[in-house]
């Protein structure tokens, strides 16, 4: 796991597939996403003081795999949108993505780098709704941004100009191209959510994959019927 400081109170935790973010308020921390299975012990070494909560942007295993173990270790509250929470708890399978042809080899490659087998699920998940506010970072607003999954969420810390997007937004590791996330259940919804997040004009956009986007960005002019060209790389 690589640890990258973005702000004195904000660190990016990068895994072989995906990443998480750790926000610190004094002696309390909030984790946004929890990495793949087996990540909990490494994440715990970066927590100063109390880990108060783990906010999951969606149910995919590279974002929730470490949540159950980490919550058991620390007593942190786990939160997810009400539409994804049953899949996070393991009560139901999450809906599969509708792949574009070029996404299939990318997905196969990502799976090759993820731990195989099951993982510990959180025993309790607090369910979020659009417009909820969480008391960290001067007030974090929960935004329901469906498309990648039915219950994908973003978190906006307006006081600090920081936006956590989960996989609704991605940045190419090759050239930083800003693009909608891949492996979506509903591409039209993803494009709508992507534009909604761009309109916030965040100073730092923290994506689920790729480096942080520094400064405001604009969505490309595309429609749900327009084929999306493959990015240079998403590894």
JSON list of C-alpha atoms in Angstrom, two decimals:
[
{"chain": "A", "resi": 1, "resn": "UNK", "atom": "CA", "xyz": [0.00, 0.00, 0.00]},
{"chain": "A", "resi": 2, "resn": "UNK", "atom": "CA", "xyz": [1.33, 3.41, -1.01]},
{"chain": "A", "resi": 3, "resn": "UNK", "atom": "CA", "xyz": [0.48, 6.45, 1.13]},
{"chain": "A", "resi": 4, "resn": "UNK", "atom": "CA", "xyz": [0.35, 9.87, -0.55]},
{"chain": "A", "resi": 5, "resn": "UNK", "atom": "CA", "xyz": [-0.32, 13.14, 1.28]},
{"chain": "A", "resi": 6, "resn": "UNK", "atom": "CA", "xyz": [-2.75, 15.35, -0.63]},
{"chain": "A", "resi": 7, "resn": "UNK", "atom": "CA", "xyz": [-3.36, 17.80, 2.23]},
{"chain": "A", "resi": 8, "resn": "UNK", "atom": "CA", "xyz": [-2.04, 17.79, 5.80]},
{"chain": "A", "resi": 9, "resn": "UNK", "atom": "CA", "xyz": [-5.30, 16.11, 6.89]},
{"chain": "A", "resi": 10, "resn": "UNK", "atom": "CA", "xyz": [-5.97, 14.08, 3.71]},
{"chain": "A", "resi": 11, "resn": "UNK", "atom": "CA", "xyz": [-4.03, 11.01, 2.55]},
{"chain": "A", "resi": 12, "resn": "UNK", "atom": "CA", "xyz": [-4.55, 8.72, -0.42]},
{"chain": "A", "resi": 13, "resn": "UNK", "atom": "CA", "xyz": [-4.03, 5.00, 0.31]},
{"chain": "A", "resi": 14, "resn": "UNK", "atom": "CA", "xyz": [-3.26, 3.20, -2.96]},
{"chain": "A", "resi": 15, "resn": "UNK", "atom": "CA", "xyz": [-3.63, -0.55, -3.46]},
{"chain": "A", "resi": 16, "resn": "UNK", "atom": "CA", "xyz": [-2.79, -2.78, -6.45]},
{"chain": "A", "resi": 17, "resn": "UNK", "atom": "CA", "xyz": [-6.41, -2.25, -7.52]},
{"chain": "A", "resi": 18, "resn": "UNK", "atom": "CA", "xyz": [-8.25, 0.84, -6.29]},
{"chain": "A", "resi": 19, "resn": "UNK", "atom": "CA", "xyz": [-7.62, 3.21, -3.45]},
{"chain": "A", "resi": 20, "resn": "UNK", "atom": "CA", "xyz": [-9.05, 4.69, -0.28]},
{"chain": "A", "resi": 21, "resn": "UNK", "atom": "CA", "xyz": [-8.79, 8.09, 1.41]},
{"chain": "A", "resi": 22, "resn": "UNK", "atom": "CA", "xyz": [-8.13, 8.95, 5.04]},
{"chain": "A", "resi": 23, "resn": "UNK", "atom": "CA", "xyz": [-9.39, 12.30, 6.38]},
{"chain": "A", "resi": 24, "resn": "UNK", "atom": "CA", "xyz": [-8.28, 13.50, 9.83]},
{"chain": "A", "resi": 25, "resn": "UNK", "atom": "CA", "xyz": [-10.09, 15.90, 12.15]},
{"chain": "A", "resi": 26, "resn": "UNK", "atom": "CA", "xyz": [-7.94, 16.27, 15.25]},
{"chain": "A", "resi": 27, "resn": "UNK", "atom": "CA", "xyz": [-7.79, 12.91, 16.99]},
{"chain": "A", "resi": 28, "resn": "UNK", "atom": "CA", "xyz": [-10.59, 11.36, 14.85]},
{"chain": "A", "resi": 29, "resn": "UNK", "atom": "CA", "xyz": [-10.37, 9.98, 11.33]},
{"chain": "A", "resi": 30, "resn": "UNK", "atom": "CA", "xyz": [-12.82, 9.07, 8.58]},
{"chain": "A", "resi": 31, "resn": "UNK", "atom": "CA", "xyz": [-11.96, 6.50, 5.94]},
{"chain": "A", "resi": 32, "resn": "UNK", "atom": "CA", "xyz": [-13.57, 6.75, 2.52]},
{"chain": "A", "resi": 33, "resn": "UNK", "atom": "CA", "xyz": [-13.60, 3.22, 1.06]},
{"chain": "A", "resi": 34, "resn": "UNK", "atom": "CA", "xyz": [-11.63, 0.38, 2.57]},
{"chain": "A", "resi": 35, "resn": "UNK", "atom": "CA", "xyz": [-9.63, -1.30, -0.18]},
{"chain": "A", "resi": 36, "resn": "UNK", "atom": "CA", "xyz": [-9.71, -4.98, -1.13]},
{"chain": "A", "resi": 37, "resn": "UNK", "atom": "CA", "xyz": [-9.73, -7.89, 1.30]},
{"chain": "A", "resi": 38, "resn": "UNK", "atom": "CA", "xyz": [-6.58, -8.06, 3.41]},
{"chain": "A", "resi": 39, "resn": "UNK", "atom": "CA", "xyz": [-6.10, -4.29, 3.56]},
{"chain": "A", "resi": 40, "resn": "UNK", "atom": "CA", "xyz": [-7.32, -3.66, 7.10]},
{"chain": "A", "resi": 41, "resn": "UNK", "atom": "CA", "xyz": [-4.06, -4.09, 9.01]},
{"chain": "A", "resi": 42, "resn": "UNK", "atom": "CA", "xyz": [-2.15, -1.83, 6.62]},
{"chain": "A", "resi": 43, "resn": "UNK", "atom": "CA", "xyz": [-4.84, 0.84, 6.77]},
{"chain": "A", "resi": 44, "resn": "UNK", "atom": "CA", "xyz": [-4.88, 0.68, 10.58]},
{"chain": "A", "resi": 45, "resn": "UNK", "atom": "CA", "xyz": [-1.19, 1.66, 10.70]},
{"chain": "A", "resi": 46, "resn": "UNK", "atom": "CA", "xyz": [-2.10, 5.02, 9.10]},
{"chain": "A", "resi": 47, "resn": "UNK", "atom": "CA", "xyz": [-4.89, 5.92, 11.54]},
{"chain": "A", "resi": 48, "resn": "UNK", "atom": "CA", "xyz": [-3.90, 8.46, 14.18]},
{"chain": "A", "resi": 49, "resn": "UNK", "atom": "CA", "xyz": [-6.29, 8.40, 17.13]},
{"chain": "A", "resi": 50, "resn": "UNK", "atom": "CA", "xyz": [-9.78, 7.00, 16.68]},
{"chain": "A", "resi": 51, "resn": "UNK", "atom": "CA", "xyz": [-11.19, 5.74, 13.39]},
{"chain": "A", "resi": 52, "resn": "UNK", "atom": "CA", "xyz": [-14.74, 6.99, 13.78]},
{"chain": "A", "resi": 53, "resn": "UNK", "atom": "CA", "xyz": [-16.33, 5.90, 10.51]},
{"chain": "A", "resi": 54, "resn": "UNK", "atom": "CA", "xyz": [-15.81, 4.09, 7.22]},
{"chain": "A", "resi": 55, "resn": "UNK", "atom": "CA", "xyz": [-17.90, 5.50, 4.37]},
{"chain": "A", "resi": 56, "resn": "UNK", "atom": "CA", "xyz": [-18.24, 3.14, 1.40]},
{"chain": "A", "resi": 57, "resn": "UNK", "atom": "CA", "xyz": [-18.92, 4.77, -1.95]},
{"chain": "A", "resi": 58, "resn": "UNK", "atom": "CA", "xyz": [-20.35, 1.53, -3.40]},
{"chain": "A", "resi": 59, "resn": "UNK", "atom": "CA", "xyz": [-20.43, -2.23, -2.91]},
{"chain": "A", "resi": 60, "resn": "UNK", "atom": "CA", "xyz": [-17.58, -3.44, -5.20]},
{"chain": "A", "resi": 61, "resn": "UNK", "atom": "CA", "xyz": [-15.02, -5.63, -3.49]},
{"chain": "A", "resi": 62, "resn": "UNK", "atom": "CA", "xyz": [-12.02, -3.39, -4.18]},
{"chain": "A", "resi": 63, "resn": "UNK", "atom": "CA", "xyz": [-13.78, -0.72, -2.09]},
{"chain": "A", "resi": 64, "resn": "UNK", "atom": "CA", "xyz": [-15.42, -2.77, 0.68]},
{"chain": "A", "resi": 65, "resn": "UNK", "atom": "CA", "xyz": [-13.08, -5.75, 1.10]},
{"chain": "A", "resi": 66, "resn": "UNK", "atom": "CA", "xyz": [-11.29, -4.36, 4.16]},
{"chain": "A", "resi": 67, "resn": "UNK", "atom": "CA", "xyz": [-14.32, -2.74, 5.82]},
{"chain": "A", "resi": 68, "resn": "UNK", "atom": "CA", "xyz": [-15.60, -5.63, 7.93]},
{"chain": "A", "resi": 69, "resn": "UNK", "atom": "CA", "xyz": [-12.21, -6.53, 9.37]},
{"chain": "A", "resi": 70, "resn": "UNK", "atom": "CA", "xyz": [-11.27, -2.91, 10.00]},
{"chain": "A", "resi": 71, "resn": "UNK", "atom": "CA", "xyz": [-14.59, -2.15, 11.69]},
{"chain": "A", "resi": 72, "resn": "UNK", "atom": "CA", "xyz": [-14.13, -5.18, 13.96]},
{"chain": "A", "resi": 73, "resn": "UNK", "atom": "CA", "xyz": [-10.59, -4.03, 14.83]},
{"chain": "A", "resi": 74, "resn": "UNK", "atom": "CA", "xyz": [-11.47, -0.40, 15.56]},
{"chain": "A", "resi": 75, "resn": "UNK", "atom": "CA", "xyz": [-15.19, -0.21, 16.34]},
{"chain": "A", "resi": 76, "resn": "UNK", "atom": "CA", "xyz": [-15.67, 2.22, 13.44]},
{"chain": "A", "resi": 77, "resn": "UNK", "atom": "CA", "xyz": [-19.17, 2.78, 12.08]},
{"chain": "A", "resi": 78, "resn": "UNK", "atom": "CA", "xyz": [-19.65, 1.57, 8.48]},
{"chain": "A", "resi": 79, "resn": "UNK", "atom": "CA", "xyz": [-21.91, 3.60, 6.21]},
{"chain": "A", "resi": 80, "resn": "UNK", "atom": "CA", "xyz": [-23.22, 3.02, 2.67]},
{"chain": "A", "resi": 81, "resn": "UNK", "atom": "CA", "xyz": [-26.17, 4.15, 0.59]},
{"chain": "A", "resi": 82, "resn": "UNK", "atom": "CA", "xyz": [-29.38, 2.26, 1.34]},
{"chain": "A", "resi": 83, "resn": "UNK", "atom": "CA", "xyz": [-29.48, 0.79, -2.20]},
{"chain": "A", "resi": 84, "resn": "UNK", "atom": "CA", "xyz": [-25.98, -0.73, -1.92]},
{"chain": "A", "resi": 85, "resn": "UNK", "atom": "CA", "xyz": [-26.06, -1.59, 1.80]},
{"chain": "A", "resi": 86, "resn": "UNK", "atom": "CA", "xyz": [-27.65, -5.06, 1.37]},
{"chain": "A", "resi": 87, "resn": "UNK", "atom": "CA", "xyz": [-24.84, -6.03, -1.03]},
{"chain": "A", "resi": 88, "resn": "UNK", "atom": "CA", "xyz": [-22.22, -4.57, 1.35]},
{"chain": "A", "resi": 89, "resn": "UNK", "atom": "CA", "xyz": [-23.64, -6.74, 4.16]},
{"chain": "A", "resi": 90, "resn": "UNK", "atom": "CA", "xyz": [-23.61, -9.78, 1.85]},
{"chain": "A", "resi": 91, "resn": "UNK", "atom": "CA", "xyz": [-27.39, -10.26, 2.03]},
{"chain": "A", "resi": 92, "resn": "UNK", "atom": "CA", "xyz": [-27.82, -10.11, -1.75]},
{"chain": "A", "resi": 93, "resn": "UNK", "atom": "CA", "xyz": [-25.45, -10.16, -4.73]},
{"chain": "A", "resi": 94, "resn": "UNK", "atom": "CA", "xyz": [-24.88, -6.76, -6.23]},
{"chain": "A", "resi": 95, "resn": "UNK", "atom": "CA", "xyz": [-26.11, -6.24, -9.81]},
{"chain": "A", "resi": 96, "resn": "UNK", "atom": "CA", "xyz": [-23.40, -6.95, -12.40]},
{"chain": "A", "resi": 97, "resn": "UNK", "atom": "CA", "xyz": [-22.08, -4.23, -14.69]},
{"chain": "A", "resi": 98, "resn": "UNK", "atom": "CA", "xyz": [-23.18, -3.90, -18.29]},
{"chain": "A", "resi": 99, "resn": "UNK", "atom": "CA", "xyz": [-19.85, -4.04, -20.08]},
{"chain": "A", "resi": 100, "resn": "UNK", "atom": "CA", "xyz": [-18.81, -2.20, -23.17]},
{"chain": "A", "resi": 101, "resn": "UNK", "atom": "CA", "xyz": [-16.66, -4.50, -25.32]},
{"chain": "A", "resi": 102, "resn": "UNK", "atom": "CA", "xyz": [-13.39, -2.72, -24.52]},
{"chain": "A", "resi": 103, "resn": "UNK", "atom": "CA", "xyz": [-14.08, -2.96, -20.77]},
{"chain": "A", "resi": 104, "resn": "UNK", "atom": "CA", "xyz": [-14.03, -6.77, -20.65]},
{"chain": "A", "resi": 105, "resn": "UNK", "atom": "CA", "xyz": [-10.23, -7.25, -20.80]},
{"chain": "A", "resi": 106, "resn": "UNK", "atom": "CA", "xyz": [-9.76, -4.41, -18.29]},
{"chain": "A", "resi": 107, "resn": "UNK", "atom": "CA", "xyz": [-12.17, -6.10, -15.90]},
{"chain": "A", "resi": 108, "resn": "UNK", "atom": "CA", "xyz": [-10.45, -9.48, -16.31]},
{"chain": "A", "resi": 109, "resn": "UNK", "atom": "CA", "xyz": [-7.08, -7.88, -15.58]},
{"chain": "A", "resi": 110, "resn": "UNK", "atom": "CA", "xyz": [-8.41, -6.11, -12.48]},
{"chain": "A", "resi": 111, "resn": "UNK", "atom": "CA", "xyz": [-9.85, -9.38, -11.13]},
{"chain": "A", "resi": 112, "resn": "UNK", "atom": "CA", "xyz": [-6.46, -11.02, -11.59]},
{"chain": "A", "resi": 113, "resn": "UNK", "atom": "CA", "xyz": [-4.98, -8.58, -9.04]},
{"chain": "A", "resi": 114, "resn": "UNK", "atom": "CA", "xyz": [-7.72, -8.93, -6.42]},
{"chain": "A", "resi": 115, "resn": "UNK", "atom": "CA", "xyz": [-7.64, -11.50, -3.59]},
{"chain": "A", "resi": 116, "resn": "UNK", "atom": "CA", "xyz": [-9.65, -14.61, -4.36]},
{"chain": "A", "resi": 117, "resn": "UNK", "atom": "CA", "xyz": [-12.36, -16.00, -2.10]},
{"chain": "A", "resi": 118, "resn": "UNK", "atom": "CA", "xyz": [-14.68, -14.36, 0.38]},
{"chain": "A", "resi": 119, "resn": "UNK", "atom": "CA", "xyz": [-13.99, -11.64, 2.92]},
{"chain": "A", "resi": 120, "resn": "UNK", "atom": "CA", "xyz": [-15.40, -10.49, 6.23]},
{"chain": "A", "resi": 121, "resn": "UNK", "atom": "CA", "xyz": [-18.54, -8.43, 5.81]},
{"chain": "A", "resi": 122, "resn": "UNK", "atom": "CA", "xyz": [-19.50, -5.59, 8.17]},
{"chain": "A", "resi": 123, "resn": "UNK", "atom": "CA", "xyz": [-21.98, -6.84, 10.76]},
{"chain": "A", "resi": 124, "resn": "UNK", "atom": "CA", "xyz": [-23.80, -3.50, 10.73]},
{"chain": "A", "resi": 125, "resn": "UNK", "atom": "CA", "xyz": [-24.10, -0.87, 8.00]},
{"chain": "A", "resi": 126, "resn": "UNK", "atom": "CA", "xyz": [-25.67, 2.54, 8.58]},
{"chain": "A", "resi": 127, "resn": "UNK", "atom": "CA", "xyz": [-27.76, 3.40, 5.53]},
{"chain": "A", "resi": 128, "resn": "UNK", "atom": "CA", "xyz": [-27.29, 6.77, 3.84]},
{"chain": "A", "resi": 129, "resn": "UNK", "atom": "CA", "xyz": [-29.59, 8.84, 1.64]},
{"chain": "A", "resi": 130, "resn": "UNK", "atom": "CA", "xyz": [-29.00, 11.71, -0.75]},
{"chain": "A", "resi": 131, "resn": "UNK", "atom": "CA", "xyz": [-28.56, 14.97, 1.13]},
{"chain": "A", "resi": 132, "resn": "UNK", "atom": "CA", "xyz": [-27.40, 13.43, 4.42]},
{"chain": "A", "resi": 133, "resn": "UNK", "atom": "CA", "xyz": [-24.63, 15.32, 6.23]},
{"chain": "A", "resi": 134, "resn": "UNK", "atom": "CA", "xyz": [-21.76, 13.70, 8.12]},
{"chain": "A", "resi": 135, "resn": "UNK", "atom": "CA", "xyz": [-19.83, 15.59, 10.76]},
{"chain": "A", "resi": 136, "resn": "UNK", "atom": "CA", "xyz": [-16.30, 15.54, 9.42]},
{"chain": "A", "resi": 137, "resn": "UNK", "atom": "CA", "xyz": [-14.33, 17.93, 7.27]},
{"chain": "A", "resi": 138, "resn": "UNK", "atom": "CA", "xyz": [-16.50, 20.85, 8.28]},
{"chain": "A", "resi": 139, "resn": "UNK", "atom": "CA", "xyz": [-19.60, 18.99, 7.13]},
{"chain": "A", "resi": 140, "resn": "UNK", "atom": "CA", "xyz": [-19.63, 16.33, 4.41]},
{"chain": "A", "resi": 141, "resn": "UNK", "atom": "CA", "xyz": [-22.69, 16.25, 2.15]},
{"chain": "A", "resi": 142, "resn": "UNK", "atom": "CA", "xyz": [-23.75, 12.86, 0.80]},
{"chain": "A", "resi": 143, "resn": "UNK", "atom": "CA", "xyz": [-24.62, 12.88, -2.91]},
{"chain": "A", "resi": 144, "resn": "UNK", "atom": "CA", "xyz": [-26.43, 9.93, -4.46]},
{"chain": "A", "resi": 145, "resn": "UNK", "atom": "CA", "xyz": [-24.73, 9.42, -7.85]},
{"chain": "A", "resi": 146, "resn": "UNK", "atom": "CA", "xyz": [-26.21, 6.25, -9.35]},
{"chain": "A", "resi": 147, "resn": "UNK", "atom": "CA", "xyz": [-24.91, 4.63, -12.50]},
{"chain": "A", "resi": 148, "resn": "UNK", "atom": "CA", "xyz": [-21.73, 2.83, -11.49]},
{"chain": "A", "resi": 149, "resn": "UNK", "atom": "CA", "xyz": [-23.93, 0.97, -9.01]},
{"chain": "A", "resi": 150, "resn": "UNK", "atom": "CA", "xyz": [-27.50, 1.76, -7.94]},
{"chain": "A", "resi": 151, "resn": "UNK", "atom": "CA", "xyz": [-26.32, 3.14, -4.59]},
{"chain": "A", "resi": 152, "resn": "UNK", "atom": "CA", "xyz": [-23.07, 4.88, -5.50]},
{"chain": "A", "resi": 153, "resn": "UNK", "atom": "CA", "xyz": [-22.38, 7.98, -3.42]},
{"chain": "A", "resi": 154, "resn": "UNK", "atom": "CA", "xyz": [-19.99, 10.91, -3.48]},
{"chain": "A", "resi": 155, "resn": "UNK", "atom": "CA", "xyz": [-19.00, 13.09, -0.54]},
{"chain": "A", "resi": 156, "resn": "UNK", "atom": "CA", "xyz": [-18.54, 16.85, -0.86]},
{"chain": "A", "resi": 157, "resn": "UNK", "atom": "CA", "xyz": [-16.54, 18.79, 1.73]},
{"chain": "A", "resi": 158, "resn": "UNK", "atom": "CA", "xyz": [-17.48, 22.28, 0.53]},
{"chain": "A", "resi": 159, "resn": "UNK", "atom": "CA", "xyz": [-15.47, 24.07, 3.24]},
{"chain": "A", "resi": 160, "resn": "UNK", "atom": "CA", "xyz": [-12.28, 22.50, 1.91]},
{"chain": "A", "resi": 161, "resn": "UNK", "atom": "CA", "xyz": [-13.18, 22.16, -1.78]},
{"chain": "A", "resi": 162, "resn": "UNK", "atom": "CA", "xyz": [-12.70, 18.38, -1.61]},
{"chain": "A", "resi": 163, "resn": "UNK", "atom": "CA", "xyz": [-14.87, 15.86, -3.47]},
{"chain": "A", "resi": 164, "resn": "UNK", "atom": "CA", "xyz": [-14.75, 12.07, -3.07]},
{"chain": "A", "resi": 165, "resn": "UNK", "atom": "CA", "xyz": [-16.37, 10.44, -6.10]},
{"chain": "A", "resi": 166, "resn": "UNK", "atom": "CA", "xyz": [-15.90, 6.71, -5.74]},
{"chain": "A", "resi": 167, "resn": "UNK", "atom": "CA", "xyz": [-15.96, 5.17, -9.21]},
{"chain": "A", "resi": 168, "resn": "UNK", "atom": "CA", "xyz": [-18.35, 7.69, -10.75]},
{"chain": "A", "resi": 169, "resn": "UNK", "atom": "CA", "xyz": [-15.25, 9.57, -11.94]},
{"chain": "A", "resi": 170, "resn": "UNK", "atom": "CA", "xyz": [-11.84, 8.22, -12.96]},
{"chain": "A", "resi": 171, "resn": "UNK", "atom": "CA", "xyz": [-8.53, 9.75, -13.99]},
{"chain": "A", "resi": 172, "resn": "UNK", "atom": "CA", "xyz": [-6.20, 8.01, -16.42]},
{"chain": "A", "resi": 173, "resn": "UNK", "atom": "CA", "xyz": [-2.86, 7.14, -14.76]},
{"chain": "A", "resi": 174, "resn": "UNK", "atom": "CA", "xyz": [-1.17, 7.78, -18.12]},
{"chain": "A", "resi": 175, "resn": "UNK", "atom": "CA", "xyz": [-2.21, 11.34, -18.92]},
{"chain": "A", "resi": 176, "resn": "UNK", "atom": "CA", "xyz": [-4.73, 12.34, -16.22]},
{"chain": "A", "resi": 177, "resn": "UNK", "atom": "CA", "xyz": [-7.67, 12.35, -18.63]},
{"chain": "A", "resi": 178, "resn": "UNK", "atom": "CA", "xyz": [-10.87, 12.80, -16.60]},
{"chain": "A", "resi": 179, "resn": "UNK", "atom": "CA", "xyz": [-13.57, 10.32, -17.60]},
{"chain": "A", "resi": 180, "resn": "UNK", "atom": "CA", "xyz": [-16.62, 8.54, -16.24]},
{"chain": "A", "resi": 181, "resn": "UNK", "atom": "CA", "xyz": [-15.82, 5.41, -14.28]},
{"chain": "A", "resi": 182, "resn": "UNK", "atom": "CA", "xyz": [-15.98, 2.04, -16.01]},
{"chain": "A", "resi": 183, "resn": "UNK", "atom": "CA", "xyz": [-17.91, -1.19, -15.31]},
{"chain": "A", "resi": 184, "resn": "UNK", "atom": "CA", "xyz": [-21.25, 0.58, -14.80]},
{"chain": "A", "resi": 185, "resn": "UNK", "atom": "CA", "xyz": [-24.73, -0.86, -14.32]},
{"chain": "A", "resi": 186, "resn": "UNK", "atom": "CA", "xyz": [-26.34, 2.09, -16.14]},
{"chain": "A", "resi": 187, "resn": "UNK", "atom": "CA", "xyz": [-24.22, 4.24, -18.45]},
{"chain": "A", "resi": 188, "resn": "UNK", "atom": "CA", "xyz": [-26.85, 6.96, -18.92]},
{"chain": "A", "resi": 189, "resn": "UNK", "atom": "CA", "xyz": [-27.11, 7.41, -15.16]},
{"chain": "A", "resi": 190, "resn": "UNK", "atom": "CA", "xyz": [-23.31, 7.43, -14.88]},
{"chain": "A", "resi": 191, "resn": "UNK", "atom": "CA", "xyz": [-23.01, 10.26, -17.39]},
{"chain": "A", "resi": 192, "resn": "UNK", "atom": "CA", "xyz": [-25.67, 12.27, -15.54]},
{"chain": "A", "resi": 193, "resn": "UNK", "atom": "CA", "xyz": [-23.87, 11.74, -12.22]},
{"chain": "A", "resi": 194, "resn": "UNK", "atom": "CA", "xyz": [-20.53, 12.61, -13.83]},
{"chain": "A", "resi": 195, "resn": "UNK", "atom": "CA", "xyz": [-21.87, 15.96, -15.03]},
{"chain": "A", "resi": 196, "resn": "UNK", "atom": "CA", "xyz": [-23.48, 16.61, -11.64]},
{"chain": "A", "resi": 197, "resn": "UNK", "atom": "CA", "xyz": [-20.13, 16.14, -9.90]},
{"chain": "A", "resi": 198, "resn": "UNK", "atom": "CA", "xyz": [-18.23, 18.28, -12.42]},
{"chain": "A", "resi": 199, "resn": "UNK", "atom": "CA", "xyz": [-20.64, 21.17, -11.72]},
{"chain": "A", "resi": 200, "resn": "UNK", "atom": "CA", "xyz": [-19.47, 21.32, -8.08]},
{"chain": "A", "resi": 201, "resn": "UNK", "atom": "CA", "xyz": [-16.14, 22.84, -9.18]},
{"chain": "A", "resi": 202, "resn": "UNK", "atom": "CA", "xyz": [-14.09, 21.06, -6.51]},
{"chain": "A", "resi": 203, "resn": "UNK", "atom": "CA", "xyz": [-10.50, 22.08, -5.87]},
{"chain": "A", "resi": 204, "resn": "UNK", "atom": "CA", "xyz": [-9.44, 18.46, -5.29]},
{"chain": "A", "resi": 205, "resn": "UNK", "atom": "CA", "xyz": [-11.43, 15.55, -6.74]},
{"chain": "A", "resi": 206, "resn": "UNK", "atom": "CA", "xyz": [-10.52, 12.20, -5.19]},
{"chain": "A", "resi": 207, "resn": "UNK", "atom": "CA", "xyz": [-11.42, 9.35, -7.54]},
{"chain": "A", "resi": 208, "resn": "UNK", "atom": "CA", "xyz": [-11.68, 5.64, -6.93]},
{"chain": "A", "resi": 209, "resn": "UNK", "atom": "CA", "xyz": [-9.02, 4.98, -9.59]},
{"chain": "A", "resi": 210, "resn": "UNK", "atom": "CA", "xyz": [-6.30, 7.29, -10.86]},
{"chain": "A", "resi": 211, "resn": "UNK", "atom": "CA", "xyz": [-4.64, 10.31, -9.36]},
{"chain": "A", "resi": 212, "resn": "UNK", "atom": "CA", "xyz": [-6.44, 13.23, -7.74]},
{"chain": "A", "resi": 213, "resn": "UNK", "atom": "CA", "xyz": [-7.83, 15.88, -10.08]},
{"chain": "A", "resi": 214, "resn": "UNK", "atom": "CA", "xyz": [-6.49, 19.28, -9.06]},
{"chain": "A", "resi": 215, "resn": "UNK", "atom": "CA", "xyz": [-8.87, 22.12, -9.87]},
{"chain": "A", "resi": 216, "resn": "UNK", "atom": "CA", "xyz": [-12.27, 22.19, -11.59]},
{"chain": "A", "resi": 217, "resn": "UNK", "atom": "CA", "xyz": [-12.87, 19.94, -14.59]},
{"chain": "A", "resi": 218, "resn": "UNK", "atom": "CA", "xyz": [-15.51, 19.66, -17.29]},
{"chain": "A", "resi": 219, "resn": "UNK", "atom": "CA", "xyz": [-17.27, 16.55, -18.55]},
{"chain": "A", "resi": 220, "resn": "UNK", "atom": "CA", "xyz": [-16.85, 15.62, -22.22]},
{"chain": "A", "resi": 221, "resn": "UNK", "atom": "CA", "xyz": [-19.87, 16.22, -24.43]},
{"chain": "A", "resi": 222, "resn": "UNK", "atom": "CA", "xyz": [-21.21, 12.71, -24.93]},
{"chain": "A", "resi": 223, "resn": "UNK", "atom": "CA", "xyz": [-24.56, 10.97, -24.73]},
{"chain": "A", "resi": 224, "resn": "UNK", "atom": "CA", "xyz": [-25.57, 7.54, -23.53]},
{"chain": "A", "resi": 225, "resn": "UNK", "atom": "CA", "xyz": [-25.74, 6.44, -27.17]},
{"chain": "A", "resi": 226, "resn": "UNK", "atom": "CA", "xyz": [-22.18, 7.62, -27.92]},
{"chain": "A", "resi": 227, "resn": "UNK", "atom": "CA", "xyz": [-19.61, 4.82, -27.67]},
{"chain": "A", "resi": 228, "resn": "UNK", "atom": "CA", "xyz": [-16.95, 5.60, -25.09]},
{"chain": "A", "resi": 229, "resn": "UNK", "atom": "CA", "xyz": [-13.39, 5.18, -26.39]},
{"chain": "A", "resi": 230, "resn": "UNK", "atom": "CA", "xyz": [-11.12, 3.15, -24.14]},
{"chain": "A", "resi": 231, "resn": "UNK", "atom": "CA", "xyz": [-8.78, 5.14, -21.90]},
{"chain": "A", "resi": 232, "resn": "UNK", "atom": "CA", "xyz": [-5.00, 4.87, -22.39]},
{"chain": "A", "resi": 233, "resn": "UNK", "atom": "CA", "xyz": [-4.85, 2.65, -19.28]},
{"chain": "A", "resi": 234, "resn": "UNK", "atom": "CA", "xyz": [-6.70, 2.01, -16.07]},
{"chain": "A", "resi": 235, "resn": "UNK", "atom": "CA", "xyz": [-4.14, -0.19, -14.39]}
]
